[in-house]
């Protein structure tokens, strides 16, 4: 057993120390750098297996460890979710097509700290409605992040995301959520991307968690395929997701997984 840091709130949420944020920032930086560096590999005809193979190498080259290889039997360094796949897409031999939208989700462990982040990528020419979906999903993540400060609640985060997304006549996935992380991958609380303002646990300085809204062009319902991982929209509508790992500071929020080269925006065209 490694010694757990800090204390737990009554909701079982770990409160980390200010000195712990540097470890999270380094893990987050490496995860985000990998998402920057994978961009040239997203093109028509490329397979998601090949993308994942390169990500696996990148993780090692950074001296990091993949958090997903071996996690509950998962065997890959990334989840790659194409078009109507909501999350947990398994890399495979299927080639990327013109106009496909992809989420790539990478989690690394660096010195015991977890960095978990995902973004959207596109291959070829992007239809306008896919572009809108991606724009709204990214903006929704930041609506959630803007609600992060001591004294606000987790319900404020969910409400900010849900009201923004539904205002654009899109739907928020309710079957998957963000999560506490830090020196573990998935810890309390469940960070819901929907909810009522003022409800849920109160945010405190030192909490570390992800916000990772999944947004669908159609209805919010999902199902998991027979491989026990791949989650898809029930109505086959397109789905997008962005994820950041964040920490609550004395005055607001620190985002650990910002793109070092500001390449978070998918390259359209
Ligand atoms: N990175 C995902 C998350 O955001 C979890 C992936 S677990 C895996 O929480 F096993 F599917 F990789
Ligand atoms: Co996550
Ligand atoms: Co993730």
GROMACS .gro file of C-alpha atoms and ligand atoms in nm:
model
  283
    1UNK     CA    1   0.000   0.000   0.000
    2UNK     CA    2   0.120   0.347  -0.083
    3UNK     CA    3   0.012   0.605   0.168
    4UNK     CA    4  -0.294   0.799   0.060
    5UNK     CA    5  -0.259   1.174   0.079
    6UNK     CA    6  -0.483   1.436   0.231
    7UNK     CA    7  -0.824   1.375   0.385
    8UNK     CA    8  -1.163   1.256   0.261
    9UNK     CA    9  -1.482   1.465   0.263
   10UNK     CA   10  -1.807   1.314   0.393
   11UNK     CA   11  -1.885   1.223   0.031
   12UNK     CA   12  -1.559   1.028   0.010
   13UNK     CA   13  -1.387   1.285  -0.211
   14UNK     CA   14  -1.012   1.312  -0.149
   15UNK     CA   15  -0.869   1.656  -0.075
   16UNK     CA   16  -0.514   1.684  -0.207
   17UNK     CA   17  -0.245   1.930  -0.098
   18UNK     CA   18  -0.132   2.233  -0.301
   19UNK     CA   19   0.205   2.059  -0.347
   20UNK     CA   20   0.030   1.771  -0.526
   21UNK     CA   21  -0.081   1.992  -0.814
   22UNK     CA   22   0.265   1.984  -0.974
   23UNK     CA   23   0.245   1.607  -1.017
   24UNK     CA   24  -0.098   1.637  -1.179
   25UNK     CA   25   0.026   1.915  -1.405
   26UNK     CA   26   0.313   1.699  -1.530
   27UNK     CA   27   0.091   1.393  -1.593
   28UNK     CA   28  -0.163   1.616  -1.765
   29UNK     CA   29   0.101   1.783  -1.977
   30UNK     CA   30   0.225   1.449  -2.106
   31UNK     CA   31  -0.126   1.321  -2.188
   32UNK     CA   32  -0.206   1.647  -2.370
   33UNK     CA   33   0.126   1.642  -2.557
   34UNK     CA   34   0.041   1.296  -2.688
   35UNK     CA   35  -0.294   1.428  -2.813
   36UNK     CA   36  -0.106   1.711  -2.987
   37UNK     CA   37   0.153   1.483  -3.141
   38UNK     CA   38  -0.097   1.230  -3.277
   39UNK     CA   39  -0.262   1.486  -3.508
   40UNK     CA   40  -0.059   1.397  -3.823
   41UNK     CA   41  -0.180   1.035  -3.786
   42UNK     CA   42  -0.545   1.127  -3.838
   43UNK     CA   43  -0.617   1.086  -4.209
   44UNK     CA   44  -0.847   0.892  -4.443
   45UNK     CA   45  -0.736   0.529  -4.478
   46UNK     CA   46  -0.556   0.523  -4.143
   47UNK     CA   47  -0.665   0.255  -3.896
   48UNK     CA   48  -0.737   0.321  -3.531
   49UNK     CA   49  -0.513   0.026  -3.441
   50UNK     CA   50  -0.219   0.209  -3.598
   51UNK     CA   51  -0.305   0.531  -3.413
   52UNK     CA   52  -0.318   0.336  -3.088
   53UNK     CA   53   0.014   0.163  -3.161
   54UNK     CA   54   0.181   0.502  -3.204
   55UNK     CA   55   0.017   0.635  -2.886
   56UNK     CA   56   0.151   0.331  -2.698
   57UNK     CA   57   0.503   0.419  -2.817
   58UNK     CA   58   0.459   0.784  -2.724
   59UNK     CA   59   0.353   0.692  -2.370
   60UNK     CA   60   0.671   0.488  -2.326
   61UNK     CA   61   0.888   0.757  -2.487
   62UNK     CA   62   0.764   1.005  -2.226
   63UNK     CA   63   0.866   0.766  -1.949
   64UNK     CA   64   0.498   0.732  -1.858
   65UNK     CA   65   0.273   0.430  -1.809
   66UNK     CA   66  -0.062   0.372  -1.977
   67UNK     CA   67  -0.345   0.372  -1.722
   68UNK     CA   68  -0.578   0.185  -1.958
   69UNK     CA   69  -0.366  -0.116  -2.057
   70UNK     CA   70  -0.475  -0.383  -1.813
   71UNK     CA   71  -0.753  -0.168  -1.666
   72UNK     CA   72  -1.050  -0.404  -1.613
   73UNK     CA   73  -0.909  -0.616  -1.895
   74UNK     CA   74  -0.881  -0.330  -2.147
   75UNK     CA   75  -0.577  -0.387  -2.368
   76UNK     CA   76  -0.503  -0.055  -2.538
   77UNK     CA   77  -0.335   0.278  -2.457
   78UNK     CA   78  -0.626   0.476  -2.599
   79UNK     CA   79  -0.998   0.466  -2.659
   80UNK     CA   80  -1.085   0.580  -3.011
   81UNK     CA   81  -1.454   0.651  -3.062
   82UNK     CA   82  -1.564   0.713  -3.421
   83UNK     CA   83  -1.888   0.887  -3.529
   84UNK     CA   84  -2.182   0.734  -3.336
   85UNK     CA   85  -1.949   0.569  -3.081
   86UNK     CA   86  -1.999   0.768  -2.760
   87UNK     CA   87  -1.692   0.648  -2.569
   88UNK     CA   88  -1.467   0.347  -2.499
   89UNK     CA   89  -1.420   0.268  -2.869
   90UNK     CA   90  -1.166  -0.012  -2.908
   91UNK     CA   91  -0.889   0.049  -3.165
   92UNK     CA   92  -0.934  -0.180  -3.467
   93UNK     CA   93  -0.855  -0.243  -3.832
   94UNK     CA   94  -1.140  -0.038  -3.979
   95UNK     CA   95  -1.011   0.251  -4.189
   96UNK     CA   96  -1.099   0.612  -4.120
   97UNK     CA   97  -1.330   0.760  -4.387
   98UNK     CA   98  -1.382   1.107  -4.532
   99UNK     CA   99  -1.580   1.319  -4.284
  100UNK     CA  100  -1.540   1.084  -3.988
  101UNK     CA  101  -1.518   1.242  -3.645
  102UNK     CA  102  -1.308   1.071  -3.379
  103UNK     CA  103  -1.254   1.111  -3.009
  104UNK     CA  104  -0.915   0.996  -2.882
  105UNK     CA  105  -0.891   0.947  -2.505
  106UNK     CA  106  -0.555   0.889  -2.337
  107UNK     CA  107  -0.476   0.837  -1.969
  108UNK     CA  108  -0.116   0.821  -1.848
  109UNK     CA  109   0.043   0.763  -1.510
  110UNK     CA  110   0.347   0.977  -1.432
  111UNK     CA  111   0.517   0.938  -1.092
  112UNK     CA  112   0.191   0.791  -0.963
  113UNK     CA  113  -0.029   1.079  -1.088
  114UNK     CA  114  -0.302   1.026  -1.348
  115UNK     CA  115  -0.353   1.253  -1.649
  116UNK     CA  116  -0.677   1.183  -1.838
  117UNK     CA  117  -0.783   1.380  -2.145
  118UNK     CA  118  -0.963   1.343  -2.475
  119UNK     CA  119  -1.040   1.555  -2.779
  120UNK     CA  120  -1.203   1.539  -3.118
  121UNK     CA  121  -1.029   1.493  -3.451
  122UNK     CA  122  -1.163   1.491  -3.805
  123UNK     CA  123  -1.053   1.328  -4.128
  124UNK     CA  124  -1.126   1.486  -4.464
  125UNK     CA  125  -1.408   1.728  -4.518
  126UNK     CA  126  -1.629   1.787  -4.218
  127UNK     CA  127  -2.006   1.827  -4.264
  128UNK     CA  128  -2.139   2.145  -4.106
  129UNK     CA  129  -2.354   1.957  -3.854
  130UNK     CA  130  -2.055   1.758  -3.728
  131UNK     CA  131  -1.860   2.080  -3.692
  132UNK     CA  132  -2.146   2.230  -3.486
  133UNK     CA  133  -2.156   1.920  -3.265
  134UNK     CA  134  -1.784   1.945  -3.196
  135UNK     CA  135  -1.798   2.321  -3.129
  136UNK     CA  136  -2.090   2.284  -2.887
  137UNK     CA  137  -1.926   1.991  -2.704
  138UNK     CA  138  -1.600   2.180  -2.655
  139UNK     CA  139  -1.781   2.492  -2.539
  140UNK     CA  140  -1.992   2.277  -2.304
  141UNK     CA  141  -1.678   2.139  -2.138
  142UNK     CA  142  -1.564   2.495  -2.074
  143UNK     CA  143  -1.906   2.596  -1.938
  144UNK     CA  144  -1.853   2.317  -1.685
  145UNK     CA  145  -1.495   2.423  -1.611
  146UNK     CA  146  -1.606   2.783  -1.555
  147UNK     CA  147  -1.835   2.658  -1.278
  148UNK     CA  148  -1.541   2.509  -1.086
  149UNK     CA  149  -1.451   2.710  -0.776
  150UNK     CA  150  -1.470   2.653  -0.401
  151UNK     CA  151  -1.825   2.692  -0.273
  152UNK     CA  152  -1.995   2.592  -0.599
  153UNK     CA  153  -2.137   2.239  -0.624
  154UNK     CA  154  -2.098   1.950  -0.864
  155UNK     CA  155  -2.461   2.013  -0.962
  156UNK     CA  156  -2.355   2.359  -1.081
  157UNK     CA  157  -2.107   2.196  -1.319
  158UNK     CA  158  -2.367   1.955  -1.455
  159UNK     CA  159  -2.630   2.225  -1.486
  160UNK     CA  160  -2.394   2.456  -1.676
  161UNK     CA  161  -2.317   2.181  -1.926
  162UNK     CA  162  -2.671   2.048  -1.970
  163UNK     CA  163  -2.840   2.385  -2.010
  164UNK     CA  164  -2.583   2.496  -2.267
  165UNK     CA  165  -2.606   2.175  -2.471
  166UNK     CA  166  -2.985   2.155  -2.465
  167UNK     CA  167  -3.002   2.524  -2.558
  168UNK     CA  168  -2.835   2.415  -2.881
  169UNK     CA  169  -3.094   2.139  -2.928
  170UNK     CA  170  -2.840   1.863  -2.870
  171UNK     CA  171  -2.844   1.606  -2.589
  172UNK     CA  172  -2.609   1.522  -2.302
  173UNK     CA  173  -2.521   1.157  -2.240
  174UNK     CA  174  -2.634   1.052  -1.890
  175UNK     CA  175  -2.498   0.696  -1.886
  176UNK     CA  176  -2.131   0.799  -1.846
  177UNK     CA  177  -1.974   1.063  -1.628
  178UNK     CA  178  -1.651   1.227  -1.521
  179UNK     CA  179  -1.473   1.110  -1.206
  180UNK     CA  180  -1.237   1.197  -0.930
  181UNK     CA  181  -0.873   1.110  -1.005
  182UNK     CA  182  -0.531   1.191  -0.866
  183UNK     CA  183  -0.324   0.898  -0.747
  184UNK     CA  184  -0.605   0.669  -0.870
  185UNK     CA  185  -0.783   0.651  -1.206
  186UNK     CA  186  -1.148   0.652  -1.103
  187UNK     CA  187  -1.248   0.779  -0.760
  188UNK     CA  188  -1.550   0.957  -0.610
  189UNK     CA  189  -1.735   1.163  -0.706
  190UNK     CA  190  -1.923   1.078  -1.022
  191UNK     CA  191  -1.906   1.405  -1.212
  192UNK     CA  192  -2.243   1.422  -1.386
  193UNK     CA  193  -2.276   1.634  -1.699
  194UNK     CA  194  -2.635   1.721  -1.615
  195UNK     CA  195  -2.817   1.827  -1.300
  196UNK     CA  196  -2.960   2.104  -1.091
  197UNK     CA  197  -2.769   2.410  -0.975
  198UNK     CA  198  -2.685   2.404  -0.606
  199UNK     CA  199  -2.717   2.026  -0.567
  200UNK     CA  200  -2.447   1.767  -0.503
  201UNK     CA  201  -2.122   1.787  -0.305
  202UNK     CA  202  -1.966   2.130  -0.249
  203UNK     CA  203  -1.640   2.193  -0.435
  204UNK     CA  204  -1.337   2.239  -0.211
  205UNK     CA  205  -0.982   2.347  -0.281
  206UNK     CA  206  -0.771   2.035  -0.343
  207UNK     CA  207  -1.032   1.825  -0.525
  208UNK     CA  208  -0.904   1.664  -0.846
  209UNK     CA  209  -1.143   1.531  -1.112
  210UNK     CA  210  -1.229   1.509  -1.477
  211UNK     CA  211  -1.506   1.678  -1.671
  212UNK     CA  212  -1.577   1.490  -1.993
  213UNK     CA  213  -1.917   1.564  -2.147
  214UNK     CA  214  -2.045   1.344  -2.427
  215UNK     CA  215  -2.294   1.522  -2.652
  216UNK     CA  216  -2.521   1.365  -2.915
  217UNK     CA  217  -2.685   1.524  -3.218
  218UNK     CA  218  -2.986   1.302  -3.158
  219UNK     CA  219  -3.120   1.142  -2.842
  220UNK     CA  220  -2.912   1.086  -2.529
  221UNK     CA  221  -2.965   0.708  -2.491
  222UNK     CA  222  -2.667   0.478  -2.532
  223UNK     CA  223  -2.599   0.107  -2.538
  224UNK     CA  224  -2.285  -0.098  -2.489
  225UNK     CA  225  -2.197  -0.345  -2.765
  226UNK     CA  226  -2.126  -0.716  -2.713
  227UNK     CA  227  -1.751  -0.646  -2.672
  228UNK     CA  228  -1.854  -0.500  -2.331
  229UNK     CA  229  -1.673  -0.170  -2.399
  230UNK     CA  230  -1.794   0.015  -2.708
  231UNK     CA  231  -2.075   0.255  -2.613
  232UNK     CA  232  -2.285   0.384  -2.903
  233UNK     CA  233  -2.586   0.612  -2.945
  234UNK     CA  234  -2.905   0.404  -2.961
  235UNK     CA  235  -3.040   0.616  -3.246
  236UNK     CA  236  -2.703   0.599  -3.433
  237UNK     CA  237  -2.669   0.978  -3.418
  238UNK     CA  238  -2.323   1.135  -3.406
  239UNK     CA  239  -2.159   1.182  -3.067
  240UNK     CA  240  -1.866   1.400  -2.956
  241UNK     CA  241  -1.664   1.434  -2.634
  242UNK     CA  242  -1.389   1.646  -2.483
  243UNK     CA  243  -1.221   1.572  -2.149
  244UNK     CA  244  -0.994   1.769  -1.918
  245UNK     CA  245  -0.841   1.677  -1.581
  246UNK     CA  246  -0.879   1.971  -1.341
  247UNK     CA  247  -0.807   2.070  -0.984
  248UNK     CA  248  -0.994   2.312  -0.757
  249UNK     CA  249  -0.768   2.598  -0.644
  250UNK     CA  250  -0.828   2.857  -0.370
  251UNK     CA  251  -0.988   3.090  -0.622
  252UNK     CA  252  -1.105   2.870  -0.910
  253UNK     CA  253  -0.966   2.597  -1.127
  254UNK     CA  254  -0.640   2.467  -1.274
  255UNK     CA  255  -0.670   2.273  -1.599
  256UNK     CA  256  -0.393   2.011  -1.613
  257UNK     CA  257  -0.449   1.886  -1.969
  258UNK     CA  258  -0.454   2.199  -2.186
  259UNK     CA  259  -0.291   2.151  -2.525
  260UNK     CA  260   0.071   2.272  -2.492
  261UNK     CA  261   0.059   2.388  -2.855
  262UNK     CA  262  -0.302   2.510  -2.842
  263UNK     CA  263  -0.406   2.241  -3.088
  264UNK     CA  264  -0.726   2.140  -2.910
  265UNK     CA  265  -0.935   2.251  -3.204
  266UNK     CA  266  -0.983   1.984  -3.470
  267UNK     CA  267  -0.829   2.074  -3.803
  268UNK     CA  268  -1.122   2.104  -4.039
  269UNK     CA  269  -1.097   2.028  -4.406
  270LIG     N1  270  -1.015   0.744  -2.013
  270LIG     C1  271  -1.149   0.699  -1.984
  270LIG     C2  272  -1.208   0.799  -1.891
  270LIG     O1  273  -1.215   0.912  -1.929
  270LIG     C3  274  -1.151   0.561  -1.926
  270LIG     C4  275  -1.110   0.459  -2.022
  270LIG     S1  276  -1.108   0.309  -1.943
  270LIG     C5  277  -1.066   0.203  -2.067
  270LIG     O2  278  -1.240   0.776  -1.778
  270LIG     F1  279  -1.038   0.093  -2.008
  270LIG     F2  280  -1.169   0.196  -2.152
  270LIG     F3  281  -0.962   0.250  -2.132
  271LIG    CO1  282  -1.191   1.023  -1.757
  272LIG    CO1  283  -1.048   0.968  -2.048
   0.00000   0.00000   0.00000
